[in-house]
Coordinates of C-alpha atoms in Angstrom, one line a residue:
Chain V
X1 CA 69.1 136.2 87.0
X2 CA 72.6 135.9 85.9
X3 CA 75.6 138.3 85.3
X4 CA 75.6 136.5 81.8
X5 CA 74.8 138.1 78.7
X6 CA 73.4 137.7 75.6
X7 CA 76.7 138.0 73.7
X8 CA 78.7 135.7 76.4
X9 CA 76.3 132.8 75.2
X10 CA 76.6 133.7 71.9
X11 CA 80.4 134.1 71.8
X12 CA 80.9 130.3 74.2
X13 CA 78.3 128.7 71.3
X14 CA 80.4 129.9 68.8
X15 CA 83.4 128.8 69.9
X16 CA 82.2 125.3 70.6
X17 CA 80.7 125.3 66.9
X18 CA 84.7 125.5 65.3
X19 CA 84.6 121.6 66.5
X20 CA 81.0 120.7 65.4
X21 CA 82.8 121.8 62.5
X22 CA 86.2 120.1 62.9
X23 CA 84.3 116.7 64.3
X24 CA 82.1 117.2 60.7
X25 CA 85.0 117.5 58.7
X26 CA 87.1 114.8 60.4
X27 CA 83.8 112.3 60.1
X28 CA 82.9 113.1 56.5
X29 CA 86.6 113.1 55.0
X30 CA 87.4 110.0 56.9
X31 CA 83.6 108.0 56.2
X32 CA 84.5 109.1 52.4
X33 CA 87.7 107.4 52.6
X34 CA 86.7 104.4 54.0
X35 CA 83.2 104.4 52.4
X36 CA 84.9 104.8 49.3
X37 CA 87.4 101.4 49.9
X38 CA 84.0 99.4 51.1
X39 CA 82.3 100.6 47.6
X40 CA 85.3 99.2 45.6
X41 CA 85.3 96.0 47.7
X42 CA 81.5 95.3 47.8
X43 CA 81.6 95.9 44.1
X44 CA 84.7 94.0 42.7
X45 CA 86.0 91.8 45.5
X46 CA 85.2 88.3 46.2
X47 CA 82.0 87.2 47.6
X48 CA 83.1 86.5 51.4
X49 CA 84.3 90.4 51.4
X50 CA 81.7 91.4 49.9
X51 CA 79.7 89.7 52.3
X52 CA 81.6 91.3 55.2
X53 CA 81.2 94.7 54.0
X54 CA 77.5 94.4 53.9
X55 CA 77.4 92.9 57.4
X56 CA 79.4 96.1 58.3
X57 CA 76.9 98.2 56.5
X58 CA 74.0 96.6 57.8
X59 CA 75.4 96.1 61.1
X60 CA 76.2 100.4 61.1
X61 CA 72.8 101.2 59.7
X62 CA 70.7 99.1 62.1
X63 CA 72.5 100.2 65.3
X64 CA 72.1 103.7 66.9
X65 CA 75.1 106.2 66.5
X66 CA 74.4 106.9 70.2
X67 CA 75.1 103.2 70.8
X68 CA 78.2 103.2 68.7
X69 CA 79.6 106.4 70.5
X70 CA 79.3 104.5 73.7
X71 CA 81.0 101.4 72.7
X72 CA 83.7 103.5 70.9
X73 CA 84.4 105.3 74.2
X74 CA 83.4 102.8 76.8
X75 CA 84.3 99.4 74.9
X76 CA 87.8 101.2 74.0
X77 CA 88.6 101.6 77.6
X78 CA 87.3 98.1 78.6
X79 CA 89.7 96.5 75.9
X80 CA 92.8 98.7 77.4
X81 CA 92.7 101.4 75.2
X82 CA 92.5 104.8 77.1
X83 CA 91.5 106.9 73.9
X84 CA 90.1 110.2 74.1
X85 CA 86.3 111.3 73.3
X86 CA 88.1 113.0 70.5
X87 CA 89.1 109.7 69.1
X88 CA 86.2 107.8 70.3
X89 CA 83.3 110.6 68.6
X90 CA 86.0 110.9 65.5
X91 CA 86.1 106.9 64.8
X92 CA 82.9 106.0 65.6
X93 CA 81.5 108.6 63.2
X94 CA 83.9 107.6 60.6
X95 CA 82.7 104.2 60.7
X96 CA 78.9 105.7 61.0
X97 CA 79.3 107.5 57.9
X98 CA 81.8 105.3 55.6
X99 CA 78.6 102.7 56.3
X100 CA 76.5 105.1 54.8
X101 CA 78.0 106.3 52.1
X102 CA 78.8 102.8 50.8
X103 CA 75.5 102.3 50.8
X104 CA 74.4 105.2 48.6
X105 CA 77.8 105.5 46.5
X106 CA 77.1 100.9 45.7
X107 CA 73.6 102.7 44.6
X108 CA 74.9 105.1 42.2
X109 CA 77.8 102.8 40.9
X110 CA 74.5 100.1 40.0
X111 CA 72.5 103.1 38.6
X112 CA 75.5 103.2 35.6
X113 CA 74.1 101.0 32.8
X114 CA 75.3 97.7 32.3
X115 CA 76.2 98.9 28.8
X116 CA 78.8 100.8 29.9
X117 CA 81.0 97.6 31.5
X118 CA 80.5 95.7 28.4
X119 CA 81.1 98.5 26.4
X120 CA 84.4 98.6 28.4
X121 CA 85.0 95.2 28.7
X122 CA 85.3 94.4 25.1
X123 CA 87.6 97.5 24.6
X124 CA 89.7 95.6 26.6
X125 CA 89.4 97.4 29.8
X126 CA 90.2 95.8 33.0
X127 CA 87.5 95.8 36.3
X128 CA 90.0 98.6 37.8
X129 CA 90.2 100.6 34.4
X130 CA 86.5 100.2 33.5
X131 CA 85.4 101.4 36.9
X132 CA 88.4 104.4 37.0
X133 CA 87.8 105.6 33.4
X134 CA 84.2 104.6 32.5
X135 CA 81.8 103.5 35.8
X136 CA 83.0 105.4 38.7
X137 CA 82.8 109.5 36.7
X138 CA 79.7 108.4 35.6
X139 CA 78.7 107.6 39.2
X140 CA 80.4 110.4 40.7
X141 CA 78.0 112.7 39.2
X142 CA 75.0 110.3 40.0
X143 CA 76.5 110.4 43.3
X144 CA 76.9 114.3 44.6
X145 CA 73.7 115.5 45.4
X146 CA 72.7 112.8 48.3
X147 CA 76.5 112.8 49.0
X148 CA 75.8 116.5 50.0
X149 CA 72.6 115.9 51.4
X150 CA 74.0 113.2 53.6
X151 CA 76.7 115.1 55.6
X152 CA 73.6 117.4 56.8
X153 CA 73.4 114.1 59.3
X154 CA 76.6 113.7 59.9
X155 CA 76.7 117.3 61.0
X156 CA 73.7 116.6 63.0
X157 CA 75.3 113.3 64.2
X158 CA 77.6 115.4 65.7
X159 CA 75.6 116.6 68.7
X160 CA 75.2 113.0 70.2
X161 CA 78.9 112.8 70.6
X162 CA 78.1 115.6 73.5
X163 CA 77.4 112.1 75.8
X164 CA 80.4 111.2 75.5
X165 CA 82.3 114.7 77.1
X166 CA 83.2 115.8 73.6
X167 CA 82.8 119.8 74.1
X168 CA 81.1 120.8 71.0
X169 CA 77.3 122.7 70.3
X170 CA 75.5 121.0 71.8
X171 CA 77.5 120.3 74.9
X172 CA 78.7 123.4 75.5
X173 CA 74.5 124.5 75.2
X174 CA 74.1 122.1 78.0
X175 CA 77.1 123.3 80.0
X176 CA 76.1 126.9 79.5
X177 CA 72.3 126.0 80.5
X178 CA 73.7 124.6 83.3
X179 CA 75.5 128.1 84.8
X180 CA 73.1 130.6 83.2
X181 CA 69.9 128.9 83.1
X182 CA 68.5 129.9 80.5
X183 CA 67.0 126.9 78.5
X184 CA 64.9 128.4 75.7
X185 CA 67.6 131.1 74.6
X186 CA 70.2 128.6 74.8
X187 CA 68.7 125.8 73.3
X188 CA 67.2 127.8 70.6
X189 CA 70.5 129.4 69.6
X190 CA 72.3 126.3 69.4
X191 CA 69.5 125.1 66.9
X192 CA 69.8 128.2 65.2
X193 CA 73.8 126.8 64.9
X194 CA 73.0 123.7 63.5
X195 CA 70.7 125.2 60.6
X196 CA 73.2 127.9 59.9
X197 CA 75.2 124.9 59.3
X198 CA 72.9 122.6 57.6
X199 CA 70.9 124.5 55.3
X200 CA 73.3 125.6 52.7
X201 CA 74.1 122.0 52.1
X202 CA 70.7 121.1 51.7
X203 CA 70.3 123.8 49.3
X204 CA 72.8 123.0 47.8
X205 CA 72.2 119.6 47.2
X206 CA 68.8 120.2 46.0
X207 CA 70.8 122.7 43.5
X208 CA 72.7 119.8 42.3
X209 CA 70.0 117.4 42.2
X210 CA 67.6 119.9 39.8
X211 CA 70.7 120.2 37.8
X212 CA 71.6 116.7 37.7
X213 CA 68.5 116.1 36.5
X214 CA 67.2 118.7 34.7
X215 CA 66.7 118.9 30.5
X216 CA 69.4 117.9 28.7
X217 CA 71.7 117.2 30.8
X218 CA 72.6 113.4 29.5
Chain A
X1 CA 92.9 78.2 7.2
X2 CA 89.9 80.2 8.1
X3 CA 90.3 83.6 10.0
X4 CA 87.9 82.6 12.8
X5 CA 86.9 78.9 13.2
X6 CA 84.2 78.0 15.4
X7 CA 83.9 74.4 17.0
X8 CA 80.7 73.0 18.7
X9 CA 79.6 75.8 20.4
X10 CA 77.5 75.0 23.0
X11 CA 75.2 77.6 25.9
X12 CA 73.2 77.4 28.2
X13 CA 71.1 79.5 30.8
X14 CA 70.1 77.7 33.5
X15 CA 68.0 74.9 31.8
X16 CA 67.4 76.7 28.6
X17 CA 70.0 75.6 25.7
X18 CA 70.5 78.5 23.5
X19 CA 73.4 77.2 21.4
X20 CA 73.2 73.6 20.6
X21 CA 76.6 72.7 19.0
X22 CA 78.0 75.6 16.5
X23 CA 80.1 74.8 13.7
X24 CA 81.3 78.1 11.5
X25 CA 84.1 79.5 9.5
X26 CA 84.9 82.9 8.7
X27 CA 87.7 83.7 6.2
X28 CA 89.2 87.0 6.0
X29 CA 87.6 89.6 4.8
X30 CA 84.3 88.0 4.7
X31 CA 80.9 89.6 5.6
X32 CA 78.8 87.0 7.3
X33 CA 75.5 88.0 8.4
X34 CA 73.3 86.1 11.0
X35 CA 69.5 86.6 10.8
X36 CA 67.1 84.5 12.5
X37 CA 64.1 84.9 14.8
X38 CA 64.4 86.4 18.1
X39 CA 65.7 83.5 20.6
X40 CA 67.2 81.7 17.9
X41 CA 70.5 82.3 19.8
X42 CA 72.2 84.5 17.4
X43 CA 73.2 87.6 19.8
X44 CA 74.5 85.1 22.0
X45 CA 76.7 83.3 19.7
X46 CA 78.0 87.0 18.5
X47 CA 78.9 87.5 22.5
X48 CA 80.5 84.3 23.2
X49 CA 82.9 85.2 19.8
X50 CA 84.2 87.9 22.2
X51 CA 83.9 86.4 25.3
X52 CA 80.9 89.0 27.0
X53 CA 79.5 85.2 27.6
X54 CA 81.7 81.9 28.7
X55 CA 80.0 79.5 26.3
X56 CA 79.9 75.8 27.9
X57 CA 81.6 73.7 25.4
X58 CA 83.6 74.1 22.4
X59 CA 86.2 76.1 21.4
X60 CA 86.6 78.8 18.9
X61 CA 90.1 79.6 17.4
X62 CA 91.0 83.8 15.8
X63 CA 94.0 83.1 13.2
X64 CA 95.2 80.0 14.5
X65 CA 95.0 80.9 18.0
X66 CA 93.0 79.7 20.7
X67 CA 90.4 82.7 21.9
X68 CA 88.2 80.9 24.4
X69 CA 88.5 79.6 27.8
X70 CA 90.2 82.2 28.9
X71 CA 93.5 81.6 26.6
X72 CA 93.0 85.8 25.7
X73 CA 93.0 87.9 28.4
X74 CA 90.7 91.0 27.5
X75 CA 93.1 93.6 26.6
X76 CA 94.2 90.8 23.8
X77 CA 90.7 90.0 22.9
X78 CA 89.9 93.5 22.1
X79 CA 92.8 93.8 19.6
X80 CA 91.2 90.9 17.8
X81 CA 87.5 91.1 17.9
X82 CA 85.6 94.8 18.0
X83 CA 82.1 95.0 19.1
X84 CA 79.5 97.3 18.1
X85 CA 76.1 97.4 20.2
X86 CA 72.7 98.1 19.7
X87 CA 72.5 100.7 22.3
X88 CA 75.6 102.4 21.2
X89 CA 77.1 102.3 24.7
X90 CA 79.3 105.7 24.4
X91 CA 80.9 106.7 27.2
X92 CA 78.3 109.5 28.0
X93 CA 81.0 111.8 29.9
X94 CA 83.5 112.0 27.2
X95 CA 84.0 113.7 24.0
X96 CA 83.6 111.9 21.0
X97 CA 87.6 111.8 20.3
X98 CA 87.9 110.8 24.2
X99 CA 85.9 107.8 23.6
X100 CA 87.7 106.8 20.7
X101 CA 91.5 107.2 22.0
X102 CA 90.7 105.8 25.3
X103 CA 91.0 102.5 25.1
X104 CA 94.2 102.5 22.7
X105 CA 95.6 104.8 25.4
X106 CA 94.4 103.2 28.5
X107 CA 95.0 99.1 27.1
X108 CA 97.1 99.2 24.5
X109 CA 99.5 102.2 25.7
X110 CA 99.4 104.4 22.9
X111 CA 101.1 107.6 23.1
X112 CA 98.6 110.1 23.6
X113 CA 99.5 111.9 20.2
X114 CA 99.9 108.6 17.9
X115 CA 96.2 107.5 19.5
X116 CA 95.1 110.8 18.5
X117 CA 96.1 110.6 14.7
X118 CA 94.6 106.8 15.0
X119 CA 91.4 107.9 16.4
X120 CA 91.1 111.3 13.9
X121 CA 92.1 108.5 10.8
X122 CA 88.9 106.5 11.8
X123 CA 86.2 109.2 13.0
X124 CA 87.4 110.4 9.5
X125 CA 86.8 106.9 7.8
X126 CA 82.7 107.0 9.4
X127 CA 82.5 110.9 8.6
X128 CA 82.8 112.0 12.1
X129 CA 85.8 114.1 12.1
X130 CA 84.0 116.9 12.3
X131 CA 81.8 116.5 15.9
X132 CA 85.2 115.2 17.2
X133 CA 85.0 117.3 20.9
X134 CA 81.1 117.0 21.3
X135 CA 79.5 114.8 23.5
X136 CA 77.6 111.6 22.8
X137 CA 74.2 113.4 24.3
X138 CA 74.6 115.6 21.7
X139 CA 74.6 113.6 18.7
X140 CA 71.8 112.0 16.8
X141 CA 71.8 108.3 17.2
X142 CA 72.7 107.2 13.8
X143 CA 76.1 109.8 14.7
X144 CA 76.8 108.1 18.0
X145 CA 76.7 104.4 16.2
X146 CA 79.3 105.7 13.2
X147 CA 81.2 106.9 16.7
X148 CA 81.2 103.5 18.5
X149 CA 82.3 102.1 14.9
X150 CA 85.4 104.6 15.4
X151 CA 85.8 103.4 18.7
X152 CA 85.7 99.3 18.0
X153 CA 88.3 99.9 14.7
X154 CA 90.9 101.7 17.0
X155 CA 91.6 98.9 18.5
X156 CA 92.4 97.7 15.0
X157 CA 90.5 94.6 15.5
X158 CA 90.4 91.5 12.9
X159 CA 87.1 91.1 13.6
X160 CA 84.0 93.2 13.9
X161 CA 81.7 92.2 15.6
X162 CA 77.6 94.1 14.6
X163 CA 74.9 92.9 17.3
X164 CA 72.4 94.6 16.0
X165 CA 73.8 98.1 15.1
X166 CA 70.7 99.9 13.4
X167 CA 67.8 98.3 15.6
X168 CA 67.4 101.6 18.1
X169 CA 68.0 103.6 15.0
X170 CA 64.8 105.8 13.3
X171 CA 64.1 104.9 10.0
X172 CA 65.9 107.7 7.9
X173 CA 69.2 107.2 10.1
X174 CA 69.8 103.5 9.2
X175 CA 71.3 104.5 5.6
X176 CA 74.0 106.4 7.1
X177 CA 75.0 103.7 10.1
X178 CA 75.1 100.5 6.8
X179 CA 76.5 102.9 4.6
X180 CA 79.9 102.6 6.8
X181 CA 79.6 99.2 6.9
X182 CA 79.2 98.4 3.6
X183 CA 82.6 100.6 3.3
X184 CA 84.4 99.0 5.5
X185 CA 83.1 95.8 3.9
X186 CA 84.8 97.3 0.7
X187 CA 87.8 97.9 2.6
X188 CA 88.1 94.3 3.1
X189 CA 87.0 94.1 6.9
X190 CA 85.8 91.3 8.4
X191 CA 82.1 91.7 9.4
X192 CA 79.7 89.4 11.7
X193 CA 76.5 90.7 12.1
X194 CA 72.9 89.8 13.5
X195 CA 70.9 92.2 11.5
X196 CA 67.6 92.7 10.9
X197 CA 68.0 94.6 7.8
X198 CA 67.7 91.8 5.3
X199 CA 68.2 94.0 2.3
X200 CA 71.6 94.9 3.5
X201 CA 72.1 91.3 4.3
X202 CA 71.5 90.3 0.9
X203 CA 73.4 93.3 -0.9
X204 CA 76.6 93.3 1.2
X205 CA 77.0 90.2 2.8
X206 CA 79.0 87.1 1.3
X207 CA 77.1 84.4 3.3
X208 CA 74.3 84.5 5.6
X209 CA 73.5 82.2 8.3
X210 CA 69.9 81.1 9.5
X211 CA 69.6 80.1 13.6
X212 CA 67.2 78.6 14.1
X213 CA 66.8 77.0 18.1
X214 CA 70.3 77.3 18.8
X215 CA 71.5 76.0 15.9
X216 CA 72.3 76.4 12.4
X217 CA 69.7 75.7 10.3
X218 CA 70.6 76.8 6.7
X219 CA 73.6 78.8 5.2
X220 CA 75.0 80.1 1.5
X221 CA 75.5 82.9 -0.5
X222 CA 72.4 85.5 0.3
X223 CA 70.9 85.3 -3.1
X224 CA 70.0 81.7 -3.0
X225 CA 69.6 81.9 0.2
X226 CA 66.8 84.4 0.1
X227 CA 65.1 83.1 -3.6
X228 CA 65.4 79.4 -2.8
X229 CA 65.4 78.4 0.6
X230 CA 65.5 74.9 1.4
X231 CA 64.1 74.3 4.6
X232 CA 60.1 75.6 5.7
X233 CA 61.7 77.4 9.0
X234 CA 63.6 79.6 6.3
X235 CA 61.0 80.2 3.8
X236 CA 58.9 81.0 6.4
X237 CA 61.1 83.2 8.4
X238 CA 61.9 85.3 5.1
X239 CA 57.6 85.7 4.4
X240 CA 57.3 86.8 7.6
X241 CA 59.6 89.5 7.7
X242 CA 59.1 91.0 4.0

């Protein structure tokens, strides 16, 4: 069929995987950071931001990452901007997964009781204090497990970036398939890729989540 | 003049008025307790003393100075009015002596070492020095209230304020949680509390104060209060709770 081998596809896979990995790590450090600024302003700030940062939210959720990709990329270059599909796949899944994390990180802050701000309050402590020393350690914990559980998807969330010419698993499978045609071997290994990736952090998080919640552990 | 002094409070919630023009004055030292049936509007008259709720009218003064309205900000408030909850409301993922120092060190600035000693001198003074590194999930309930005790009095507060401190309590843990009380009533605090516990009512306190809709309906020294009340919404309030 073809002069390619086994190993020749397995080595090209792997070296596209380093920036699944990369692209992960970019979109999960950078959606915590901003995820982590919404969460502060959609809990403390006043009501027109927090109104704004739930439009974002909403607006991120509701639309399809593919869609956002596209209008990173495309929209970037119809505004001027000639950006890169490194830039484009890196913002739009920054913004993709800050939304996201907002969301659940705004859940776990809420799950804190309400005893715990008054408690703080009438120690004197100020909104930034209370939620620094008191609310957000509290929520931290709450908040681990589906934080883990949620950057399985924004691994996955990856591959769509592969529209956009970003070489990484997925796009390299499709290259590859392309030259050695070999659909089912290559499509299945890149698979295999992704659950190599995935499934420790969804063991993980279930790990945290039985020992978040397990006996005694308030 | 009166420690705290109280002037026409009024509340509402929506269209429900729960305080209907409260008039009270606490001298120092004083333990005032405020009994009452449930929706009488005591636990809300203990939270606007601290400000947890932004009554509607009236203003209430702390040693001369204006409290209310937001002439305190909350780090000052807390240096003049403690709070201690029904629920407890320790910080769950600190140590007992963590819970007690924060708030010295985080509001008040406290060295680290001085809110130490403060913080040992008052989990000594409720008989908690010695759980001082566990952690509130591992203390029995009538424990974790003596803690938050610790906690309000490191703020060295004028006031203490008790919203119901030995309601979530079991039975045989109660003793321990009004036995503090009663010594820091000895100590010459000054205690406001909406109790349930109409024996300790009677036996510690120096006044007690019937609500009754919002405002109040009878007040005076607990043993005439309790033998000879003089209004039918008191007399019937104490039959129905001996």
């Amino acid at each position: 069929m073809t002069d390619f081998t086994l190993w020749d596809i397995v080595r090209n896979l792997l070296l596209a995987g380093r920036w699944t990995v990369v692209l992960s790590l970019i979109a999960f450090a950078g959606g915590a950071f901003v995820g982590l600024m919404l969460t502060l302003l959609r809990m403390g700030g006043l009501w027109p931001i927090r109104w704004l940062v739930r439009l974002y939210v909403d607006l991120f959720q509701g639309t399809p990452l593919l869609m956002q990709l596209f209008l990173a990329y495309f929209g970037a270059a119809v505004l001027g901007f000639d950006i890169s599909a490194w830039t484009a796949a890196s913002v739009a899944l920054t913004l993709f997964t800050s939304a996201f994390l907002c969301d659940i990180w705004r859940g776990c802050v809420e799950a804190v009781p309400s005893g715990q701000w008054q408690a703080a309050r009438v120690l004197g402590l100020n909104y930034l204090q209370s939620m620094r020393h008191v609310i957000l350690p509290q929520a931290l914990r709450l908040a681990v497990p589906p934080t883990v559980g949620f950057s399985v998807q924004v691994i996955k969330g990856t591959a769509l970036a592969s529209v956009i010419g970003f070489v990484e698993l997925t796009k390299a499978g499709t290259m590859l398939n392309n030259a050695a045609f070999a659909p089912f071997t290559i499509f299945a290994l890149v698979a295999l890729g992704y659950f190599i990736l995935c499934y420790p952090l969804s063991r993980y998080a279930r790990y945290l989540e039985r020992k978040l919640y397990g006996a005694g552990s308030r | 003049m009166a420690l705290v002094v109280v002037n026409d409070l009024h509340k509402s919630f929506g269209d429900l008025e729960v305080l209907k023009g409260i008039d009270l004055e606490i001298e120092a030292g004083e333990v005032v307790s405020i009994i009452g049936r449930s929706g009488s509007g005591k636990s809300t008259f203990l939270r606007c003393l601290n400000q947890l709720e932004h009554h509607d009218w009236g203003t209430i003064h702390l040693a001369d100075q204006r409290l209310d309205g937001g002439a305190m900000s909350p780090g000052e408030l807390s240096q003049n009015v403690g709070m201690v909850f029904q629920s407890f409301n320790l910080f769950p993922h600190k140590t007992v002596i963590e819970n007690v120092m924060l708030a010295p060190v985080v509001v008040k600035q406290t060295p680290r070492a001085e809110a130490r000693q403060v913080a040992e001198q008052m989990l000594d003074k409720v008989g908690m020095l010695e759980k001082i590194d566990a952690y509130p999930g591992q203390l029995s309930g009538g424990q974790q209230q003596r803690v938050a005790i610790a906690r309000a009095l490191a703020m060295q507060p004028k006031v203490l304020l008790c919203d119901e401190v030995t309601s979530a309590l079991d039975p045989e843990l109660v003793g321990e949680v009004l036995h503090v009380l009663e010594s820091l009533a000895a100590e010459g605090m000054t205690l406001i509390l909406v109790t349930h516990e109409m024996k300790f009512a009677r036996d510690v306190s120096h006044r007690v104060v019937f609500m009754h809709h919002g405002h109040i309906h009878e007040a005076g020294d607990p043993q005439t209060l309790f033998t000879q009340p003089k209004t039918s919404e008191l007399s019937q309030f104490i039959a129905s709770i001996l």
